[in-house]
C-alpha cells in the first residue's frame, strides 16, 4: 500500500509538471503576439508622425512657390505675392474699370488669362499665392502698355500630392523647372536680306508720313482748343479711337465735317489746311474744296457726343459726356 501511495503521488506530481509545461507553452505565443502588436503599433505611430512632419514641411515649401508658374518668391527682390483666392487689388480694379469689365476675385481673372481653375484647390497640394510676374502678365492682358514679361503659354504647373520623389520639397528654394520650348528655326540669309529691305522701305514711308503730319499739326496748332484722346475715360480699341479723332491733329473731333472721300476732320483744322496746302484731302490727296464739306450722319454724332471724357481743368475730376463738355468748361470760366 505504501508503494502504491508513493506511485500515485509521483504520478500526480508528474501530471502537475506536464500541465504547467502545457500552460506555459500555450501562453508563450499569446505574449509573443502581444509584443508583436505593440511593436507594430509603435512603428505605425512613428511612420504617421514622420508622414505628418513631411506633409507639414511640404505645405511650408508650397507657401514659397507660385501657383501658376511654380517660381519661387525668393527670386523676387521685393518678395511680392498675391493671394489666389483673395480680392482683386485697387490697381487692377482701376484697369478693369477702364476696360468696362468687372471682377471681384482672382479666380475669374486667372481662369481667363492662364486657363487655370483654382476654385477646387487643396492646401496640401496647391500653393495659395501667385507671384508678381504672373500678376504683370494679367495686367498686360487687360492693358495696351508694353510689358517685358516672359511667360511661356504652356508653362502652367501641374501639382501632385506629396510623395517620396517630391519635386516641391527638393527644389523649393529655386522654384520648379518648366519644360523648355523648342527654339524657332531661323530663316536663310536670303530671307533675312529681303526682310531687312522691306523694313527699311516701311521705315522711310512712315518717316515721310510723320513729317507731313507734323507740318499739318503746326499749321492747325489746336492743342489748347481741342481735347486729346487721352482724356477718354474708357480704354477703347485703337481703331475706334482713330475713327473718332481728327486725321490732322489726332484730337477728338470737334465740330466734325466729312469730305467727299469719306474722311473726317475738325472743321477748323481742315479749313486751315486747305488754305495752306491746297484744295485736296490731307489723308488721300483726293480733290477737296471747302464747299464739299458736309456734316456726318446723325447717328455718328450721337455716338460721338455720348462719349465720356475727363474734365481738362486742373483739380476737377468730373467725368462728363463730350456733348456737355463746352457747357461744363463755360461754368469753370464763370467761376
mmCIF file of N, CA, C and O in Angstrom, residues 100-163:
data_model
loop_
_atom_site.group_PDB
_atom_site.id
_atom_site.type_symbol
_atom_site.label_atom_id
_atom_site.label_comp_id
_atom_site.label_asym_id
_atom_site.label_seq_id
_atom_site.Cartn_x
_atom_site.Cartn_y
_atom_site.Cartn_z
ATOM 1 N N UNK A 100 -14.081 98.564 -68.967
ATOM 2 C CA UNK A 100 -15.511 98.272 -68.775
ATOM 3 C C UNK A 100 -15.751 96.816 -68.416
ATOM 4 O O UNK A 100 -16.675 96.161 -68.900
ATOM 5 N N UNK A 101 -14.900 96.292 -67.531
ATOM 6 C CA UNK A 101 -15.043 94.923 -67.046
ATOM 7 C C UNK A 101 -15.093 94.930 -65.525
ATOM 8 O O UNK A 101 -14.593 95.857 -64.882
ATOM 9 N N UNK A 102 -15.650 93.860 -64.971
ATOM 10 C CA UNK A 102 -15.774 93.747 -63.518
ATOM 11 C C UNK A 102 -15.238 92.391 -63.063
ATOM 12 O O UNK A 102 -15.502 91.373 -63.680
ATOM 13 N N UNK A 103 -14.502 92.411 -61.956
ATOM 14 C CA UNK A 103 -14.015 91.174 -61.336
ATOM 15 C C UNK A 103 -13.707 91.476 -59.882
ATOM 16 O O UNK A 103 -12.972 92.411 -59.577
ATOM 17 N N UNK A 104 -14.282 90.706 -58.978
ATOM 18 C CA UNK A 104 -14.081 90.944 -57.545
ATOM 19 C C UNK A 104 -13.017 90.026 -56.956
ATOM 20 O O UNK A 104 -12.382 90.384 -55.967
ATOM 21 N N UNK A 105 -12.830 88.842 -57.534
ATOM 22 C CA UNK A 105 -11.849 87.893 -57.001
ATOM 23 C C UNK A 105 -10.902 87.424 -58.107
ATOM 24 O O UNK A 105 -11.222 87.488 -59.294
ATOM 25 N N UNK A 106 -9.753 86.903 -57.674
ATOM 26 C CA UNK A 106 -8.710 86.483 -58.608
ATOM 27 C C UNK A 106 -9.040 85.222 -59.407
ATOM 28 O O UNK A 106 -8.597 85.100 -60.555
ATOM 29 N N UNK A 107 -9.787 84.223 -58.865
ATOM 30 C CA UNK A 107 -10.019 83.002 -59.656
ATOM 31 C C UNK A 107 -10.583 83.243 -61.052
ATOM 32 O O UNK A 107 -10.181 82.573 -62.008
ATOM 33 N N UNK A 108 -11.515 84.216 -61.186
ATOM 34 C CA UNK A 108 -12.090 84.504 -62.516
ATOM 35 C C UNK A 108 -11.029 85.013 -63.482
ATOM 36 O O UNK A 108 -10.950 84.582 -64.635
ATOM 37 N N UNK A 109 -10.196 85.954 -63.001
ATOM 38 C CA UNK A 109 -9.152 86.532 -63.866
ATOM 39 C C UNK A 109 -8.098 85.494 -64.241
ATOM 40 O O UNK A 109 -7.655 85.432 -65.389
ATOM 41 N N UNK A 110 -7.688 84.670 -63.265
ATOM 42 C CA UNK A 110 -6.667 83.653 -63.539
ATOM 43 C C UNK A 110 -7.174 82.616 -64.540
ATOM 44 O O UNK A 110 -6.421 82.123 -65.379
ATOM 45 N N UNK A 111 -8.463 82.313 -64.458
ATOM 46 C CA UNK A 111 -9.057 81.362 -65.402
ATOM 47 C C UNK A 111 -9.107 81.952 -66.812
ATOM 48 O O UNK A 111 -8.888 81.253 -67.798
ATOM 49 N N UNK A 112 -9.380 83.270 -66.915
ATOM 50 C CA UNK A 112 -9.446 83.922 -68.225
ATOM 51 C C UNK A 112 -8.067 84.012 -68.882
ATOM 52 O O UNK A 112 -7.918 83.795 -70.072
ATOM 53 N N UNK A 113 -7.062 84.365 -68.087
ATOM 54 C CA UNK A 113 -5.729 84.633 -68.645
ATOM 55 C C UNK A 113 -4.930 83.343 -68.833
ATOM 56 O O UNK A 113 -4.384 83.091 -69.904
ATOM 57 N N UNK A 114 -4.853 82.492 -67.785
ATOM 58 C CA UNK A 114 -3.981 81.317 -67.823
ATOM 59 C C UNK A 114 -4.734 80.006 -68.084
ATOM 60 O O UNK A 114 -4.102 78.958 -68.192
ATOM 61 N N UNK A 115 -6.091 80.070 -68.145
ATOM 62 C CA UNK A 115 -6.914 78.864 -68.313
ATOM 63 C C UNK A 115 -6.654 77.866 -67.189
ATOM 64 O O UNK A 115 -6.543 76.655 -67.401
ATOM 65 N N UNK A 116 -6.536 78.373 -65.961
ATOM 66 C CA UNK A 116 -6.294 77.537 -64.783
ATOM 67 C C UNK A 116 -7.438 77.762 -63.799
ATOM 68 O O UNK A 116 -7.664 78.890 -63.354
ATOM 69 N N UNK A 117 -8.149 76.688 -63.453
ATOM 70 C CA UNK A 117 -9.250 76.787 -62.496
ATOM 71 C C UNK A 117 -8.702 76.503 -61.099
ATOM 72 O O UNK A 117 -8.281 75.381 -60.802
ATOM 73 N N UNK A 118 -8.713 77.513 -60.239
ATOM 74 C CA UNK A 118 -8.132 77.386 -58.891
ATOM 75 C C UNK A 118 -9.205 77.240 -57.814
ATOM 76 O O UNK A 118 -8.882 77.256 -56.625
ATOM 77 N N UNK A 119 -10.458 77.104 -58.225
ATOM 78 C CA UNK A 119 -11.545 77.035 -57.228
ATOM 79 C C UNK A 119 -11.502 75.733 -56.422
ATOM 80 O O UNK A 119 -11.863 75.720 -55.262
ATOM 81 N N UNK A 120 -11.076 74.639 -57.051
ATOM 82 C CA UNK A 120 -11.041 73.350 -56.345
ATOM 83 C C UNK A 120 -9.686 73.014 -55.753
ATOM 84 O O UNK A 120 -9.369 71.831 -55.556
ATOM 85 N N UNK A 121 -8.855 74.023 -55.475
ATOM 86 C CA UNK A 121 -7.511 73.782 -54.934
ATOM 87 C C UNK A 121 -7.560 73.267 -53.495
ATOM 88 O O UNK A 121 -8.459 73.612 -52.729
ATOM 89 N N UNK A 122 -6.546 72.442 -53.140
ATOM 90 C CA UNK A 122 -6.382 71.952 -51.767
ATOM 91 C C UNK A 122 -5.067 72.491 -51.215
ATOM 92 O O UNK A 122 -4.051 72.515 -51.927
ATOM 93 N N UNK A 123 -5.089 72.892 -49.931
ATOM 94 C CA UNK A 123 -3.895 73.489 -49.316
ATOM 95 C C UNK A 123 -2.731 72.509 -49.236
ATOM 96 O O UNK A 123 -1.569 72.922 -49.209
ATOM 97 N N UNK A 124 -3.025 71.201 -49.164
ATOM 98 C CA UNK A 124 -1.961 70.198 -49.055
ATOM 99 C C UNK A 124 -1.289 69.901 -50.392
ATOM 100 O O UNK A 124 -0.219 69.300 -50.436
ATOM 101 N N UNK A 125 -1.921 70.315 -51.490
ATOM 102 C CA UNK A 125 -1.379 70.023 -52.836
ATOM 103 C C UNK A 125 -0.980 71.298 -53.579
ATOM 104 O O UNK A 125 0.070 71.349 -54.229
ATOM 105 N N UNK A 126 -1.810 72.352 -53.498
ATOM 106 C CA UNK A 126 -1.602 73.558 -54.299
ATOM 107 C C UNK A 126 -1.117 74.725 -53.441
ATOM 108 O O UNK A 126 -1.577 74.887 -52.304
ATOM 109 N N UNK A 127 -0.227 75.579 -53.979
ATOM 110 C CA UNK A 127 0.138 76.825 -53.292
ATOM 111 C C UNK A 127 -1.053 77.790 -53.237
ATOM 112 O O UNK A 127 -1.953 77.725 -54.071
ATOM 113 N N UNK A 128 -1.030 78.679 -52.270
ATOM 114 C CA UNK A 128 -2.161 79.600 -52.065
ATOM 115 C C UNK A 128 -1.876 81.006 -52.591
ATOM 116 O O UNK A 128 -2.741 81.871 -52.495
ATOM 117 N N UNK A 129 -0.674 81.245 -53.137
ATOM 118 C CA UNK A 129 -0.316 82.567 -53.664
ATOM 119 C C UNK A 129 0.260 82.439 -55.068
ATOM 120 O O UNK A 129 0.678 81.347 -55.474
ATOM 121 N N UNK A 130 0.285 83.564 -55.804
ATOM 122 C CA UNK A 130 0.979 83.599 -57.102
ATOM 123 C C UNK A 130 1.890 84.812 -57.152
ATOM 124 O O UNK A 130 1.692 85.793 -56.431
ATOM 125 N N UNK A 131 2.900 84.750 -58.011
ATOM 126 C CA UNK A 131 3.995 85.733 -57.995
ATOM 127 C C UNK A 131 3.607 87.018 -58.730
ATOM 128 O O UNK A 131 2.606 87.081 -59.439
ATOM 129 N N UNK A 132 4.453 88.036 -58.573
ATOM 130 C CA UNK A 132 4.211 89.338 -59.203
ATOM 131 C C UNK A 132 4.447 89.283 -60.711
ATOM 132 O O UNK A 132 3.869 90.080 -61.448
ATOM 133 N N UNK A 133 5.260 88.347 -61.155
ATOM 134 C CA UNK A 133 5.484 88.164 -62.592
ATOM 135 C C UNK A 133 4.180 87.751 -63.291
ATOM 136 O O UNK A 133 3.828 88.295 -64.340
ATOM 137 N N UNK A 134 3.449 86.818 -62.682
ATOM 138 C CA UNK A 134 2.154 86.392 -63.241
ATOM 139 C C UNK A 134 1.123 87.514 -63.125
ATOM 140 O O UNK A 134 0.254 87.657 -63.993
ATOM 141 N N UNK A 135 1.220 88.310 -62.065
ATOM 142 C CA UNK A 135 0.340 89.481 -61.916
ATOM 143 C C UNK A 135 0.580 90.464 -63.071
ATOM 144 O O UNK A 135 -0.368 91.037 -63.614
ATOM 145 N N UNK A 136 1.839 90.652 -63.450
ATOM 146 C CA UNK A 136 2.181 91.539 -64.567
ATOM 147 C C UNK A 136 1.640 91.004 -65.890
ATOM 148 O O UNK A 136 1.246 91.781 -66.764
ATOM 149 N N UNK A 137 1.598 89.677 -66.030
ATOM 150 C CA UNK A 137 1.032 89.068 -67.242
ATOM 151 C C UNK A 137 -0.458 89.383 -67.331
ATOM 152 O O UNK A 137 -0.979 89.715 -68.402
ATOM 153 N N UNK A 138 -1.163 89.299 -66.197
ATOM 154 C CA UNK A 138 -2.598 89.631 -66.154
ATOM 155 C C UNK A 138 -2.804 91.112 -66.494
ATOM 156 O O UNK A 138 -3.709 91.474 -67.244
ATOM 157 N N UNK A 139 -1.930 91.963 -65.940
ATOM 158 C CA UNK A 139 -2.038 93.402 -66.215
ATOM 159 C C UNK A 139 -1.819 93.694 -67.696
ATOM 160 O O UNK A 139 -2.542 94.493 -68.291
ATOM 161 N N UNK A 140 -0.845 93.014 -68.304
ATOM 162 C CA UNK A 140 -0.570 93.211 -69.730
ATOM 163 C C UNK A 140 -1.748 92.744 -70.589
ATOM 164 O O UNK A 140 -2.033 93.323 -71.630
ATOM 165 N N UNK A 141 -2.445 91.710 -70.112
ATOM 166 C CA UNK A 141 -3.594 91.179 -70.843
ATOM 167 C C UNK A 141 -4.714 92.217 -70.954
ATOM 168 O O UNK A 141 -5.383 92.327 -71.982
ATOM 169 N N UNK A 142 -4.904 93.006 -69.894
ATOM 170 C CA UNK A 142 -6.016 93.957 -69.857
ATOM 171 C C UNK A 142 -5.584 95.404 -70.101
ATOM 172 O O UNK A 142 -6.344 96.324 -69.844
ATOM 173 N N UNK A 143 -4.353 95.623 -70.543
ATOM 174 C CA UNK A 143 -3.896 96.987 -70.841
ATOM 175 C C UNK A 143 -3.110 96.975 -72.141
ATOM 176 O O UNK A 143 -2.603 95.946 -72.572
ATOM 177 N N UNK A 144 -2.974 98.152 -72.748
ATOM 178 C CA UNK A 144 -2.226 98.273 -74.005
ATOM 179 C C UNK A 144 -0.777 98.682 -73.783
ATOM 180 O O UNK A 144 -0.052 98.965 -74.722
ATOM 181 N N UNK A 145 -0.351 98.753 -72.522
ATOM 182 C CA UNK A 145 1.015 99.175 -72.203
ATOM 183 C C UNK A 145 1.958 98.009 -72.453
ATOM 184 O O UNK A 145 1.729 96.898 -71.947
ATOM 185 N N UNK A 146 3.053 98.190 -73.220
ATOM 186 C CA UNK A 146 4.005 97.093 -73.435
ATOM 187 C C UNK A 146 4.723 96.734 -72.150
ATOM 188 O O UNK A 146 5.122 97.595 -71.383
ATOM 189 N N UNK A 147 4.846 95.446 -71.894
ATOM 190 C CA UNK A 147 5.446 94.973 -70.642
ATOM 191 C C UNK A 147 6.377 93.810 -70.951
ATOM 192 O O UNK A 147 5.953 92.821 -71.544
ATOM 193 N N UNK A 148 7.638 93.916 -70.561
ATOM 194 C CA UNK A 148 8.618 92.873 -70.861
ATOM 195 C C UNK A 148 8.544 91.790 -69.778
ATOM 196 O O UNK A 148 9.294 91.779 -68.811
ATOM 197 N N UNK A 149 7.612 90.878 -69.949
ATOM 198 C CA UNK A 149 7.422 89.777 -69.008
ATOM 199 C C UNK A 149 7.457 88.481 -69.787
ATOM 200 O O UNK A 149 6.749 88.335 -70.780
ATOM 201 N N UNK A 150 8.298 87.525 -69.338
ATOM 202 C CA UNK A 150 8.398 86.235 -70.017
ATOM 203 C C UNK A 150 7.489 85.240 -69.303
ATOM 204 O O UNK A 150 7.608 85.016 -68.107
ATOM 205 N N UNK A 151 6.577 84.660 -70.067
ATOM 206 C CA UNK A 151 5.751 83.577 -69.526
ATOM 207 C C UNK A 151 5.356 82.665 -70.675
ATOM 208 O O UNK A 151 4.605 83.068 -71.554
ATOM 209 N N UNK A 152 5.869 81.432 -70.714
ATOM 210 C CA UNK A 152 5.516 80.529 -71.808
ATOM 211 C C UNK A 152 4.054 80.130 -71.730
ATOM 212 O O UNK A 152 3.522 79.931 -70.646
ATOM 213 N N UNK A 153 3.405 80.014 -72.878
ATOM 214 C CA UNK A 153 1.972 79.711 -72.908
ATOM 215 C C UNK A 153 1.690 78.324 -72.334
ATOM 216 O O UNK A 153 0.652 78.078 -71.753
ATOM 217 N N UNK A 154 2.642 77.377 -72.491
ATOM 218 C CA UNK A 154 2.451 76.021 -71.960
ATOM 219 C C UNK A 154 3.176 75.853 -70.636
ATOM 220 O O UNK A 154 3.632 74.778 -70.293
ATOM 221 N N UNK A 155 3.300 76.915 -69.862
ATOM 222 C CA UNK A 155 4.126 76.866 -68.664
ATOM 223 C C UNK A 155 3.399 76.761 -67.352
ATOM 224 O O UNK A 155 4.029 76.863 -66.316
ATOM 225 N N UNK A 156 2.068 76.577 -67.334
ATOM 226 C CA UNK A 156 1.358 76.442 -66.066
ATOM 227 C C UNK A 156 1.722 75.111 -65.421
ATOM 228 O O UNK A 156 1.911 74.106 -66.094
ATOM 229 N N UNK A 157 1.784 75.097 -64.087
ATOM 230 C CA UNK A 157 2.257 73.936 -63.343
ATOM 231 C C UNK A 157 1.133 72.944 -63.088
ATOM 232 O O UNK A 157 -0.019 73.324 -62.936
ATOM 233 N N UNK A 158 1.519 71.671 -63.021
ATOM 234 C CA UNK A 158 0.607 70.605 -62.578
ATOM 235 C C UNK A 158 1.082 70.153 -61.202
ATOM 236 O O UNK A 158 2.205 69.692 -61.047
ATOM 237 N N UNK A 159 0.218 70.278 -60.192
ATOM 238 C CA UNK A 159 0.583 69.986 -58.803
ATOM 239 C C UNK A 159 0.059 68.602 -58.410
ATOM 240 O O UNK A 159 -1.060 68.229 -58.757
ATOM 241 N N UNK A 160 0.901 67.853 -57.658
ATOM 242 C CA UNK A 160 0.563 66.494 -57.222
ATOM 243 C C UNK A 160 0.727 66.382 -55.711
ATOM 244 O O UNK A 160 1.477 67.160 -55.101
ATOM 245 N N UNK A 161 0.072 65.393 -55.066
ATOM 246 C CA UNK A 161 0.254 65.201 -53.619
ATOM 247 C C UNK A 161 1.705 64.843 -53.278
ATOM 248 O O UNK A 161 2.473 64.406 -54.137
ATOM 249 N N UNK A 162 2.046 65.000 -51.980
ATOM 250 C CA UNK A 162 3.412 64.723 -51.523
ATOM 251 C C UNK A 162 3.727 63.235 -51.646
ATOM 252 O O UNK A 162 2.900 62.385 -51.338
ATOM 253 N N UNK A 163 4.941 62.928 -52.127
ATOM 254 C CA UNK A 163 5.392 61.544 -52.268
ATOM 255 C C UNK A 163 6.884 61.476 -51.948
ATOM 256 O O UNK A 163 7.505 62.476 -51.591
#
